[in-house]
mmCIF file of C-alpha atoms in Angstrom:
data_model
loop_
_atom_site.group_PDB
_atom_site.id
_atom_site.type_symbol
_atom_site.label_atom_id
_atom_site.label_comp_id
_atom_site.label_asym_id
_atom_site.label_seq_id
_atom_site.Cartn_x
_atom_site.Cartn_y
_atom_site.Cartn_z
ATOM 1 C CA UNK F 1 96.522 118.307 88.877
ATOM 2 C CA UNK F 2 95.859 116.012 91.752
ATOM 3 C CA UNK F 3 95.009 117.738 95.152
ATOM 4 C CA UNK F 4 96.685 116.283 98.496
ATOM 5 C CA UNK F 5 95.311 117.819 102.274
ATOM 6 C CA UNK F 6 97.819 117.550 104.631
ATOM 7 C CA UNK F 7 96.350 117.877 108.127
ATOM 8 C CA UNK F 8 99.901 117.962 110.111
ATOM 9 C CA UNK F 9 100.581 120.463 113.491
ATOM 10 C CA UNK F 10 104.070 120.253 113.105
ATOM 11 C CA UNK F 11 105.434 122.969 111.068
ATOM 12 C CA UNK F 12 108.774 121.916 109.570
ATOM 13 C CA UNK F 13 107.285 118.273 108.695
ATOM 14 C CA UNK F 14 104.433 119.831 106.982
ATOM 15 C CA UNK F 15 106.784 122.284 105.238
ATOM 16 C CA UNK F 16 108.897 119.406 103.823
ATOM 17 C CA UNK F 17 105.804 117.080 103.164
ATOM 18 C CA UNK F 18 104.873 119.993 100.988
ATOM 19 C CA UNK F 19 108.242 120.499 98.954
ATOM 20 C CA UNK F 20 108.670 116.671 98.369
ATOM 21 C CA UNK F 21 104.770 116.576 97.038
ATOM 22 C CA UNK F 22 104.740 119.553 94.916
ATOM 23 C CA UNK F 23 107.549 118.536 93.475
ATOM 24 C CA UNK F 24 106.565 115.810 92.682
ATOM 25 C CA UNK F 25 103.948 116.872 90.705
ATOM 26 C CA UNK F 26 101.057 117.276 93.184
ATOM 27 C CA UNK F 27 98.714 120.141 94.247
ATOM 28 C CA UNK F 28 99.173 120.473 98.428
ATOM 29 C CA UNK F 29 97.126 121.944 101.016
ATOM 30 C CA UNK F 30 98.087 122.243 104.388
ATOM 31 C CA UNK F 31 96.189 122.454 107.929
ATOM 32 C CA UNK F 32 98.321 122.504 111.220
ATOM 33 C CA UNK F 33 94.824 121.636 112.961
ATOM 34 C CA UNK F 34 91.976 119.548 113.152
ATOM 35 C CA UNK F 35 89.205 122.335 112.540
ATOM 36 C CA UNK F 36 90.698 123.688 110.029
ATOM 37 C CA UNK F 37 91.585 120.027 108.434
ATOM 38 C CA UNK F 38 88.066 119.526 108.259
ATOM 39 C CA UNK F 39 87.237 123.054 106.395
ATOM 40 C CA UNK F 40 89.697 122.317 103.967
ATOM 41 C CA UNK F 41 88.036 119.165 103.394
ATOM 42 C CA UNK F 42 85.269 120.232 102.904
ATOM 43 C CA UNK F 43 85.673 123.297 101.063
ATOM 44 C CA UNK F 44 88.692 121.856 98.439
ATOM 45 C CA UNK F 45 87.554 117.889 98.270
ATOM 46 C CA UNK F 46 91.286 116.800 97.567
ATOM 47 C CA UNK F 47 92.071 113.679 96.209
ATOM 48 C CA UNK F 48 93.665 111.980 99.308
ATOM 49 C CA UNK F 49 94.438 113.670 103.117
ATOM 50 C CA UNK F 50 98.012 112.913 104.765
ATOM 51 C CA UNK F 51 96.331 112.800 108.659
ATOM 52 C CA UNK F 52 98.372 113.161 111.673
ATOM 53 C CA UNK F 53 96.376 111.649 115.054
ATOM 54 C CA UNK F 54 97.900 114.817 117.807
ATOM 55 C CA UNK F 55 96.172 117.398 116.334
ATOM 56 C CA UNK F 56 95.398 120.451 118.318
ATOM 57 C CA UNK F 57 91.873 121.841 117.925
ATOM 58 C CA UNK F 58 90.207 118.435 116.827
ATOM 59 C CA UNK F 59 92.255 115.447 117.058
ATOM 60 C CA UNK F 60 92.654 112.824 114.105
ATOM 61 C CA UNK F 61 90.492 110.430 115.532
ATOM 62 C CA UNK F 62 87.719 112.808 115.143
ATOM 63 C CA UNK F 63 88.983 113.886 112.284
ATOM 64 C CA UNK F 64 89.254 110.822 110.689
ATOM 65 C CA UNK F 65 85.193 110.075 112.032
ATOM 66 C CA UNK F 66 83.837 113.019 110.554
ATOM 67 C CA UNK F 67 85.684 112.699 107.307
ATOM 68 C CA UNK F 68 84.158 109.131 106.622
ATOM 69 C CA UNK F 69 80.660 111.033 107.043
ATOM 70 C CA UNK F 70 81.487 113.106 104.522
ATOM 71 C CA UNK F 71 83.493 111.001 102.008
ATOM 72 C CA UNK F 72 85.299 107.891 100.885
ATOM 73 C CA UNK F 73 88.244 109.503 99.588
ATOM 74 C CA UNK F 74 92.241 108.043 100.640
ATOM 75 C CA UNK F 75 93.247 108.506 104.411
ATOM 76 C CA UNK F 76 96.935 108.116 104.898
ATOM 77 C CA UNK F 77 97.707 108.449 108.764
ATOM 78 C CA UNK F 78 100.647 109.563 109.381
ATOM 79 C CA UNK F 79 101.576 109.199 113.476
ATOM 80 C CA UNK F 80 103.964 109.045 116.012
ATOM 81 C CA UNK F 81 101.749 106.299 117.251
ATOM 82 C CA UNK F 82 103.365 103.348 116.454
ATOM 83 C CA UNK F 83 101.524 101.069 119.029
ATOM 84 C CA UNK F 84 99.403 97.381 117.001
ATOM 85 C CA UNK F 85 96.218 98.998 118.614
ATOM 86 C CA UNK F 86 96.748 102.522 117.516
ATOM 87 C CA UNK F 87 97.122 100.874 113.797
ATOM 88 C CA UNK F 88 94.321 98.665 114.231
ATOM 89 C CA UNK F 89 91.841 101.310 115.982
ATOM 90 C CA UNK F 90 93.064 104.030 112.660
ATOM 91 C CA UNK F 91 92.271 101.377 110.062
ATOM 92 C CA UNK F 92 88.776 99.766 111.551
ATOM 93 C CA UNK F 93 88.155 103.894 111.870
ATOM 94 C CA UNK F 94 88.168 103.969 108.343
ATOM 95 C CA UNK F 95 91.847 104.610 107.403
ATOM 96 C CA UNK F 96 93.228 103.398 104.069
ATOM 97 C CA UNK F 97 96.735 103.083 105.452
ATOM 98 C CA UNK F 98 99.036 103.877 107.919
ATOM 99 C CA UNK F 99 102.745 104.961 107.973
ATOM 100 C CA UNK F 100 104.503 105.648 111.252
ATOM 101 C CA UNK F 101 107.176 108.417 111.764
ATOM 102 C CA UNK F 102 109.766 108.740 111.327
ATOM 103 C CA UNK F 103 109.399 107.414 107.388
ATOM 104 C CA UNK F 104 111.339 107.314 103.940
ATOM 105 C CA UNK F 105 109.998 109.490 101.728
ATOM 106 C CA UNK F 106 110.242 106.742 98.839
ATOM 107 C CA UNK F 107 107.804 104.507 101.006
ATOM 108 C CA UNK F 108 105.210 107.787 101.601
ATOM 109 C CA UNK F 109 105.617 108.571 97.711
ATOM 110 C CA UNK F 110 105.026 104.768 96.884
ATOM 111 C CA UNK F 111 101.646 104.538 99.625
ATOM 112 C CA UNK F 112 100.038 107.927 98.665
ATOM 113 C CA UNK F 113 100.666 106.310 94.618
ATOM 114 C CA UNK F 114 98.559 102.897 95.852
ATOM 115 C CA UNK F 115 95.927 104.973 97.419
ATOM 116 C CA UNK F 116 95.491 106.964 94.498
ATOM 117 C CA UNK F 117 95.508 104.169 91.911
ATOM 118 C CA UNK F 118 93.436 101.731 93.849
ATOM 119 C CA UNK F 119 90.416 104.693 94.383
ATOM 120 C CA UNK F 120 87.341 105.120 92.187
ATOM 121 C CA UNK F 121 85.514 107.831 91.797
ATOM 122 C CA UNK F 122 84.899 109.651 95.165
ATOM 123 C CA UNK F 123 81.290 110.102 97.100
ATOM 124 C CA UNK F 124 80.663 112.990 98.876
ATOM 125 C CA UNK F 125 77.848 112.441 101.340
ATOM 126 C CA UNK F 126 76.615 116.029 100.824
ATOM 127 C CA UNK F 127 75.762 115.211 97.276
ATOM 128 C CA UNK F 128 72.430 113.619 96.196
ATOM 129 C CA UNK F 129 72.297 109.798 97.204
ATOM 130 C CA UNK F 130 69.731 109.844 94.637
ATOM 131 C CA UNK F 131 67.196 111.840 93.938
ATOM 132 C CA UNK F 132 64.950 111.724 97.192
ATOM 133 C CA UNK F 133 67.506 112.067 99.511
ATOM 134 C CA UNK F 134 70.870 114.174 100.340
ATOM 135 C CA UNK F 135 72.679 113.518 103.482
ATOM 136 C CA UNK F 136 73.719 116.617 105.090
ATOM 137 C CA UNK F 137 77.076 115.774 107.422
ATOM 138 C CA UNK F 138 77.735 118.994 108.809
ATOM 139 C CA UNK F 139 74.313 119.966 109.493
ATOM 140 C CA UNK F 140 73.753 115.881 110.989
ATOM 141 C CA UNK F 141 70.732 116.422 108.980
ATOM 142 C CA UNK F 142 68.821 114.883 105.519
ATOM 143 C CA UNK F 143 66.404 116.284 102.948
ATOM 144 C CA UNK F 144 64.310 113.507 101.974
ATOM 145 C CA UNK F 145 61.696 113.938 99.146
ATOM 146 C CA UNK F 146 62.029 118.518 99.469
ATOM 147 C CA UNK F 147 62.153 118.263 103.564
ATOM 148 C CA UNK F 148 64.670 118.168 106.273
ATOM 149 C CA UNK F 149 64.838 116.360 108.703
ATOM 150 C CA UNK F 150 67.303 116.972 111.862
ATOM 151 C CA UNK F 151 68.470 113.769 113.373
ATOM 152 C CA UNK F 152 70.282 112.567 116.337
ATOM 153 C CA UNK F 153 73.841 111.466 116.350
ATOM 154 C CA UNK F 154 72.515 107.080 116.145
ATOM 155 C CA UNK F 155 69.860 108.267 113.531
ATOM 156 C CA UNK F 156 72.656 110.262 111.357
ATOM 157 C CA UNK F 157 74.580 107.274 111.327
ATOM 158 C CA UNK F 158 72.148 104.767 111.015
ATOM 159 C CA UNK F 159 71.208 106.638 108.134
ATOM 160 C CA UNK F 160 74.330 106.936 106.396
ATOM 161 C CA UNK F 161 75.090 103.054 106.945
ATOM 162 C CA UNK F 162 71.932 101.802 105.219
ATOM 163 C CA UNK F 163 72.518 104.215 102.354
ATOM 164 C CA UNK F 164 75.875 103.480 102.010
ATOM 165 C CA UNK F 165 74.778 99.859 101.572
ATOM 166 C CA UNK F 166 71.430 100.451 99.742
ATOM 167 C CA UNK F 167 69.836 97.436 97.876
ATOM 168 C CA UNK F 168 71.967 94.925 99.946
ATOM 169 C CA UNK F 169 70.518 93.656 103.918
ATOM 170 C CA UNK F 170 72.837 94.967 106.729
ATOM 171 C CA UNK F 171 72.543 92.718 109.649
ATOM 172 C CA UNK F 172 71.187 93.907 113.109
ATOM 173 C CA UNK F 173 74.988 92.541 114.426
ATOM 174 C CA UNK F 174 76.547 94.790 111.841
ATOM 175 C CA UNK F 175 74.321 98.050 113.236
ATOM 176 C CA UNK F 176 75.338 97.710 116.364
ATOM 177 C CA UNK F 177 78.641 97.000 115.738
ATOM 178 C CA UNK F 178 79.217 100.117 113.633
ATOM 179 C CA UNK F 179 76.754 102.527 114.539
ATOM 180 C CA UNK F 180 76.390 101.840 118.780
ATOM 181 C CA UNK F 181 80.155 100.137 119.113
ATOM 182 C CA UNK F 182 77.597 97.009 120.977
ATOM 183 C CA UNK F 183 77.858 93.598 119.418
ATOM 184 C CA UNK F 184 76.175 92.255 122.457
ATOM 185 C CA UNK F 185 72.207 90.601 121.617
ATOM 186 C CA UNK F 186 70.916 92.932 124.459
ATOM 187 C CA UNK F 187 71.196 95.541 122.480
ATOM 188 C CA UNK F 188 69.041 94.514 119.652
ATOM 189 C CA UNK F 189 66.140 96.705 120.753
ATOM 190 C CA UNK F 190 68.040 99.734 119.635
ATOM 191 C CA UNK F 191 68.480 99.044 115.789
ATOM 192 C CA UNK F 192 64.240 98.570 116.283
ATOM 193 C CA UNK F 193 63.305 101.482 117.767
ATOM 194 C CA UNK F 194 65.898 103.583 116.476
ATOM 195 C CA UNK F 195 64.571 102.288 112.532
ATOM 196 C CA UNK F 196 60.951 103.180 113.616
ATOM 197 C CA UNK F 197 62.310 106.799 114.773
ATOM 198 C CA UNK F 198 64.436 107.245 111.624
ATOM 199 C CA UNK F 199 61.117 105.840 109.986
ATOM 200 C CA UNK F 200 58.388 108.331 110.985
ATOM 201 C CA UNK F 201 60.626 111.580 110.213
ATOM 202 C CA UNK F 202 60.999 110.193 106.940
ATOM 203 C CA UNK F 203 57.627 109.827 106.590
ATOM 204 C CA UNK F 204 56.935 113.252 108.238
ATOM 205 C CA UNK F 205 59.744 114.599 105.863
ATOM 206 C CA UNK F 206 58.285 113.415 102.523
ATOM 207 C CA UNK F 207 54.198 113.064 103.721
ATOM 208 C CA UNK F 208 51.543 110.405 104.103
ATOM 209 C CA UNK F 209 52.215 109.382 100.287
ATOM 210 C CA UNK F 210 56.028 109.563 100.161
ATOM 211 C CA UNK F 211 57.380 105.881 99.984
ATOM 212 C CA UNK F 212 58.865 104.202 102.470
ATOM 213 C CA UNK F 213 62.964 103.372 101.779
ATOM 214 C CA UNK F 214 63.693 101.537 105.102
ATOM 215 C CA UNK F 215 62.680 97.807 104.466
ATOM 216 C CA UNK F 216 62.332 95.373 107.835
ATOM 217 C CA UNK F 217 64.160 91.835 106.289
ATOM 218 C CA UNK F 218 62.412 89.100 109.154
ATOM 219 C CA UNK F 219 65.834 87.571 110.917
ATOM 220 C CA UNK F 220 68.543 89.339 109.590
ATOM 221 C CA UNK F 221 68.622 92.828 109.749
ATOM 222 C CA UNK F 222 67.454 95.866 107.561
ATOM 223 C CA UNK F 223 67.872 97.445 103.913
ATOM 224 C CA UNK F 224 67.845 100.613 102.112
ATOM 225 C CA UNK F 225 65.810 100.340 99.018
ATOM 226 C CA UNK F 226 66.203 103.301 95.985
ATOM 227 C CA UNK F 227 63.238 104.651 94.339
ATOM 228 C CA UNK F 228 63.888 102.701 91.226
ATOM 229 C CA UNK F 229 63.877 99.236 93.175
ATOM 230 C CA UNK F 230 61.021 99.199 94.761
ATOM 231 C CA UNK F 231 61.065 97.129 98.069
ATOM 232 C CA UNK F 232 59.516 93.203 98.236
ATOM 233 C CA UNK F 233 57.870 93.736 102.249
ATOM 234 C CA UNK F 234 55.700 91.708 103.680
ATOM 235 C CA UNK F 235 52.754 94.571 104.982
ATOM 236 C CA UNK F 236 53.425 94.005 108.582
ATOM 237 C CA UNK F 237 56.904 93.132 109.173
ATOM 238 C CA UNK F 238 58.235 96.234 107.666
ATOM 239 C CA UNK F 239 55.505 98.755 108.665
ATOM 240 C CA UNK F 240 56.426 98.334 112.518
ATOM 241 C CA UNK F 241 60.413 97.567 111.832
ATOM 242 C CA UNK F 242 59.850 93.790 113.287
ATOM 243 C CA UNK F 243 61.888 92.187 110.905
ATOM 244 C CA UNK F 244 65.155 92.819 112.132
ATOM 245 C CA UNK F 245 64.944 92.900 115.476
#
């Protein structure tokens, strides 16, 4: 049976959203908080979360952050805020749809259907990547090659982007853009030294003769590579991250 998380502080709503899914058909959990959204999340990996944005506790937006480190699965938002930039801001977040309240049920029943037929199979970021590396969300942490490494907020993200997108260049534009919020070329010294920081834990991580998975691509940006694709480099570009900067 398929598994909904409702993440919802008001108690009748989440009452009826409960009734109308179980009936038809579906498995619900409920959370009347951010915190304990994120635990159910965590702890039940449903199938697709309902998210209201006023949550006590944790609010949606940082629900909604924290669940993208973790997974890919449907987001629904569900909000009283109707506003054009509250809809944009939930989707570029990394929300699969938005409904605002008041709503027909027929219309939620039709979305949360979409969702649900459109998804593939669902990644959980604390699973292996491959068989190196694990990204550890709650922790902000990796094991790469049998060690962890603890990494800052930018290198956790960095991280995850580059994995997420491994065998294919992400641009230095598209770094900043997602992992600092900065689109602006003064900036471009970050994704640089923040690669050659990510860099040497890795290598501190794994040893002097673990491979290195962060290729420098001269111009554009940088690349993940997997251990069964080994990377093209030139020697000096990628051993001092030059390449995208």
């Amino acid at each position: 049976m398929t598994r909904l998380l409702i993440v919802e502080d008001d108690p009748d709503l989440a009452l009826a959203l409960r009734v109308l899914l179980t009936r038809r058909g579906y498995e619900v959990s409920l959370a009347a908080d951010g915190r304990e959204g994120l635990r159910l999340l965590f702890a039940e990996r449903p199938a697709l979360m309902l998210l209201d944005l006023l949550l006590p506790a944790l609010d949606g937006w940082e629900v909604l952050d924290r669940t993208r480190d973790m997974s890919d699965l449907p987001v629904l938002v569900l909000s009283g805020l109707g506003a054009v930039d509250d809809r944009v801001r939930a989707l570029r977040s990394g929300a699969d749809d938005f409904l605002v309240k008041p709503f027909a049920h027929p219309e939620l029943l039709a979305r949360i259907e979409a969702l649900l037929r459109r998804a593939g199979p669902r990644q959980w970021a604390g699973e292996a990547v491959e068989e190196d590396l694990r990204l550890v969300p709650e922790r902000r942490a990796a094991l790469w090659q049998g060690g962890e490494i603890r990494l800052s907020d930018i290198e956790y993200r960095l991280l995850r982007l580059l994995v997420r997108n491994r065998g294919r260049v992400v641009t230095t534009e598209q770094l900043l853009d997602q992992v600092w919020d900065d689109t602006t070329a003064i900036g471009r010294d970050r994704v640089k030294f923040a690669v050659l920081r990510l860099r040497r834990k890795l290598r501190t991580a794994g040893g002097p003769s673990a491979r290195d998975p962060l290729e420098a691509v001269r111009g554009l940006g940088y690349r993940y590579e997997s251990a069964d694709r080994p990377a093209a480099r030139s020697p000096g570009a990628a051993a001092h991250g030059t390449g995208g900067g």
